[in-house]
Amino acid sequence: LKLIAQTRVPAMPAPRVSESSGSQPVGECLKAFSENCEAYPPLAVANTVGVPAVFVAFLVVLATVAAAWQGVAGEGLCAIVGLAYPAVKTFSVMEARSQDPTEVRHWLSYWVLFALVCVGESFFREIISLFPAYPPVKLMVLLWLQLPVTAGALPIFTVAVDPILRFHKEYIECSGGSGEYFRAAMMGH
């Protein structure tokens, strides 16, 4: 956990604050939110159309939670969120031949964790089906893992997955990917 706390998270753009001192009324806060939306393209579109960005953000959050709460729609939404945005971002990192190792590690870590979630779901599908809140929780976890603001994939990978892979590295490499080590481990040898 100490490693997670020490992991550097990319900073969000600083919001513009009005010059008035003290607490601001709700109306001023909402206006400031709408003015700061140009950093987030979907909300910036709201400003160009003339719809308050707060309203659009509220509708998006409400629709996402409502859809995620429904079984099949929630699984589909999680699949889209879990695959589409990360695939586009990974492609852009590869296309740009990014020199930023943190960005490359972030997306590689995300894909390893996403694969582990998919494998875990296949093993525990019956147990997961007992929890109706699973789709929205999964959606929030996927967003937390992938969004640049939170960048949760890298610290989770570093703390939870990397040590296990490093511990078994020689066995994984010796088996040449053939799975001999894992077959032997399952047979108790």
Short mmCIF file of C-alpha atoms in Angstrom, two decimals:
data_model
loop_
_atom_site.label_atom_id
_atom_site.label_comp_id
_atom_site.label_asym_id
_atom_site.label_seq_id
_atom_site.Cartn_x
_atom_site.Cartn_y
_atom_site.Cartn_z
CA LEU A 1 0.00 0.00 0.00
CA LYS A 2 2.91 2.30 0.68
CA LEU A 3 4.00 1.81 -2.94
CA ILE A 4 0.55 2.79 -4.19
CA ALA A 5 0.66 5.98 -2.13
CA GLN A 6 4.12 6.83 -3.50
CA THR A 7 3.18 6.20 -7.15
CA ARG A 8 3.05 9.43 -9.10
CA VAL A 9 -0.32 10.19 -10.67
CA PRO A 10 -0.51 12.64 -13.58
CA ALA A 11 -1.93 15.96 -12.46
CA MET A 12 -5.26 17.25 -13.70
CA PRO A 13 -5.38 20.71 -15.23
CA ALA A 14 -5.84 23.27 -12.48
CA PRO A 15 -9.33 24.78 -12.47
CA ARG A 16 -9.67 28.51 -12.93
CA VAL A 17 -10.77 30.04 -9.67
CA SER A 18 -12.58 33.35 -9.48
CA GLU A 19 -11.00 36.21 -7.61
CA SER A 20 -13.74 36.35 -4.96
CA SER A 21 -12.73 35.25 -1.49
CA GLY A 22 -14.65 32.91 0.76
CA SER A 23 -17.14 30.27 -0.28
CA GLN A 24 -18.87 30.57 -3.61
CA PRO A 25 -22.59 30.09 -4.11
CA VAL A 26 -23.61 26.94 -5.97
CA GLY A 27 -24.42 28.90 -9.13
CA GLU A 28 -20.90 30.30 -9.32
CA CYS A 29 -19.39 26.82 -8.77
CA LEU A 30 -21.51 25.39 -11.59
CA LYS A 31 -20.51 28.28 -13.86
CA ALA A 32 -16.82 27.70 -13.03
CA PHE A 33 -17.26 23.98 -13.81
CA SER A 34 -18.78 24.80 -17.21
CA GLU A 35 -15.95 27.20 -18.01
CA ASN A 36 -13.28 24.60 -17.15
CA CYS A 37 -14.67 21.95 -19.50
CA GLU A 38 -12.43 22.67 -22.49
CA ALA A 39 -9.89 20.22 -21.02
CA TYR A 40 -12.46 17.42 -21.42
CA PRO A 41 -13.62 17.14 -25.07
CA PRO A 42 -17.08 15.58 -24.46
CA LEU A 43 -17.96 18.38 -22.07
CA ALA A 44 -16.37 21.04 -24.29
CA VAL A 45 -18.85 20.04 -27.02
CA ALA A 46 -21.67 20.83 -24.59
CA ASN A 47 -20.42 24.42 -24.29
CA THR A 48 -20.28 24.87 -28.07
CA VAL A 49 -23.85 23.58 -28.45
CA GLY A 50 -25.07 25.86 -25.68
CA VAL A 51 -26.09 23.17 -23.19
CA PRO A 52 -24.68 23.52 -19.67
CA ALA A 53 -21.78 21.10 -19.25
CA VAL A 54 -22.96 20.23 -15.73
CA PHE A 55 -26.23 18.98 -17.18
CA VAL A 56 -24.43 16.85 -19.79
CA ALA A 57 -22.03 15.45 -17.18
CA PHE A 58 -24.94 14.59 -14.87
CA LEU A 59 -26.84 12.85 -17.70
CA VAL A 60 -23.78 10.86 -18.75
CA VAL A 61 -23.13 9.68 -15.19
CA LEU A 62 -26.80 8.88 -14.63
CA ALA A 63 -27.13 6.97 -17.93
CA THR A 64 -23.92 5.06 -17.30
CA VAL A 65 -24.93 3.97 -13.81
CA ALA A 66 -28.46 3.07 -14.94
CA ALA A 67 -27.18 1.02 -17.88
CA ALA A 68 -24.51 -0.66 -15.80
CA TRP A 69 -27.08 -1.67 -13.21
CA GLN A 70 -28.94 -3.71 -15.82
CA GLY A 71 -27.37 -7.16 -16.32
CA VAL A 72 -26.75 -7.59 -20.05
CA ALA A 73 -26.51 -3.86 -20.75
CA GLY A 74 -24.04 -3.57 -17.89
CA GLU A 75 -21.84 -6.32 -19.32
CA GLY A 76 -21.95 -4.71 -22.76
CA LEU A 77 -21.16 -1.30 -21.36
CA CYS A 78 -18.27 -2.73 -19.35
CA ALA A 79 -16.96 -4.45 -22.48
CA ILE A 80 -17.11 -1.21 -24.46
CA VAL A 81 -15.50 0.85 -21.69
CA GLY A 82 -12.97 -1.88 -20.91
CA LEU A 83 -11.91 -2.39 -24.53
CA ALA A 84 -12.69 0.61 -26.75
CA TYR A 85 -11.00 3.53 -24.98
CA PRO A 86 -7.96 1.50 -23.87
CA ALA A 87 -7.54 0.07 -27.38
CA VAL A 88 -7.61 3.56 -28.93
CA LYS A 89 -5.19 4.94 -26.35
CA THR A 90 -2.84 1.96 -26.71
CA PHE A 91 -2.91 2.38 -30.48
CA SER A 92 -2.11 6.09 -30.17
CA VAL A 93 0.81 5.34 -27.83
CA MET A 94 2.15 2.74 -30.26
CA GLU A 95 1.56 4.97 -33.29
CA ALA A 96 3.37 7.89 -31.66
CA ARG A 97 6.17 5.56 -30.56
CA SER A 98 5.84 7.23 -27.19
CA GLN A 99 9.08 7.94 -25.42
CA ASP A 100 7.24 8.23 -22.11
CA PRO A 101 7.85 4.88 -20.36
CA THR A 102 5.21 5.65 -17.74
CA GLU A 103 2.50 5.89 -20.39
CA VAL A 104 3.62 2.66 -22.06
CA ARG A 105 3.81 0.84 -18.70
CA HIS A 106 0.37 2.20 -17.76
CA TRP A 107 -1.32 0.65 -20.81
CA LEU A 108 0.63 -2.61 -20.61
CA SER A 109 -0.32 -2.86 -16.94
CA TYR A 110 -3.95 -2.11 -17.77
CA TRP A 111 -4.12 -4.92 -20.35
CA VAL A 112 -2.61 -7.46 -17.93
CA LEU A 113 -5.10 -6.47 -15.23
CA PHE A 114 -8.00 -6.50 -17.71
CA ALA A 115 -7.01 -10.01 -18.78
CA LEU A 116 -6.90 -11.12 -15.12
CA VAL A 117 -10.38 -9.66 -14.54
CA CYS A 118 -11.71 -11.54 -17.59
CA VAL A 119 -10.15 -14.83 -16.48
CA GLY A 120 -11.42 -14.31 -12.92
CA GLU A 121 -14.92 -13.64 -14.22
CA SER A 122 -14.93 -16.83 -16.24
CA PHE A 123 -14.02 -18.87 -13.15
CA PHE A 124 -16.37 -17.10 -10.74
CA ARG A 125 -19.34 -16.29 -13.04
CA GLU A 126 -21.87 -18.10 -10.83
CA ILE A 127 -20.73 -16.31 -7.68
CA ILE A 128 -20.59 -12.93 -9.45
CA SER A 129 -24.16 -13.39 -10.69
CA LEU A 130 -25.33 -13.30 -7.04
CA PHE A 131 -24.24 -9.66 -6.77
CA PRO A 132 -26.53 -7.34 -8.76
CA ALA A 133 -24.21 -4.38 -8.13
CA TYR A 134 -21.27 -6.09 -9.86
CA PRO A 135 -21.61 -4.39 -13.28
CA PRO A 136 -21.50 -0.79 -11.96
CA VAL A 137 -18.67 -1.68 -9.56
CA LYS A 138 -16.72 -3.29 -12.42
CA LEU A 139 -17.38 -0.22 -14.57
CA MET A 140 -16.02 2.09 -11.87
CA VAL A 141 -12.96 -0.14 -11.36
CA LEU A 142 -12.24 -0.23 -15.12
CA LEU A 143 -12.52 3.55 -15.32
CA TRP A 144 -10.27 3.94 -12.29
CA LEU A 145 -7.69 1.61 -13.84
CA GLN A 146 -7.59 3.33 -17.23
CA LEU A 147 -8.29 7.04 -16.91
CA PRO A 148 -5.19 9.26 -16.95
CA VAL A 149 -6.50 11.26 -13.99
CA THR A 150 -6.51 8.22 -11.70
CA ALA A 151 -4.02 5.92 -13.51
CA GLY A 152 -4.86 3.02 -11.20
CA ALA A 153 -3.48 0.24 -13.40
CA LEU A 154 0.21 0.92 -12.85
CA PRO A 155 0.20 0.99 -9.02
CA ILE A 156 -2.03 -2.10 -8.78
CA PHE A 157 0.16 -3.98 -11.27
CA THR A 158 3.33 -2.88 -9.46
CA VAL A 159 2.07 -3.94 -6.03
CA ALA A 160 -0.03 -7.04 -6.78
CA VAL A 161 0.97 -8.66 -10.08
CA ASP A 162 4.60 -7.74 -10.68
CA PRO A 163 5.95 -9.43 -7.50
CA ILE A 164 4.16 -12.69 -8.37
CA LEU A 165 5.47 -12.67 -11.93
CA ARG A 166 9.00 -11.86 -10.74
CA PHE A 167 8.87 -14.69 -8.19
CA HIS A 168 7.90 -17.18 -10.92
CA LYS A 169 9.97 -15.59 -13.71
CA GLU A 170 12.58 -18.34 -14.04
CA TYR A 171 9.91 -21.04 -14.19
CA ILE A 172 7.88 -19.12 -16.75
CA GLU A 173 10.96 -18.54 -18.92
CA CYS A 174 12.19 -22.14 -18.52
CA SER A 175 8.90 -23.56 -19.71
CA GLY A 176 9.18 -21.43 -22.84
CA GLY A 177 5.52 -20.52 -22.58
CA SER A 178 4.57 -24.19 -23.00
CA GLY A 179 2.85 -24.29 -19.62
CA GLU A 180 5.05 -27.14 -18.31
CA TYR A 181 5.68 -25.32 -15.03
CA PHE A 182 1.99 -24.71 -14.47
CA ARG A 183 1.04 -28.29 -15.33
CA ALA A 184 3.66 -29.54 -12.88
CA ALA A 185 2.41 -27.12 -10.20
CA MET A 186 -1.16 -28.31 -10.69
CA MET A 187 -0.08 -31.98 -10.45
CA GLY A 188 1.83 -31.26 -7.25
CA HIS A 189 5.33 -31.91 -8.63
#
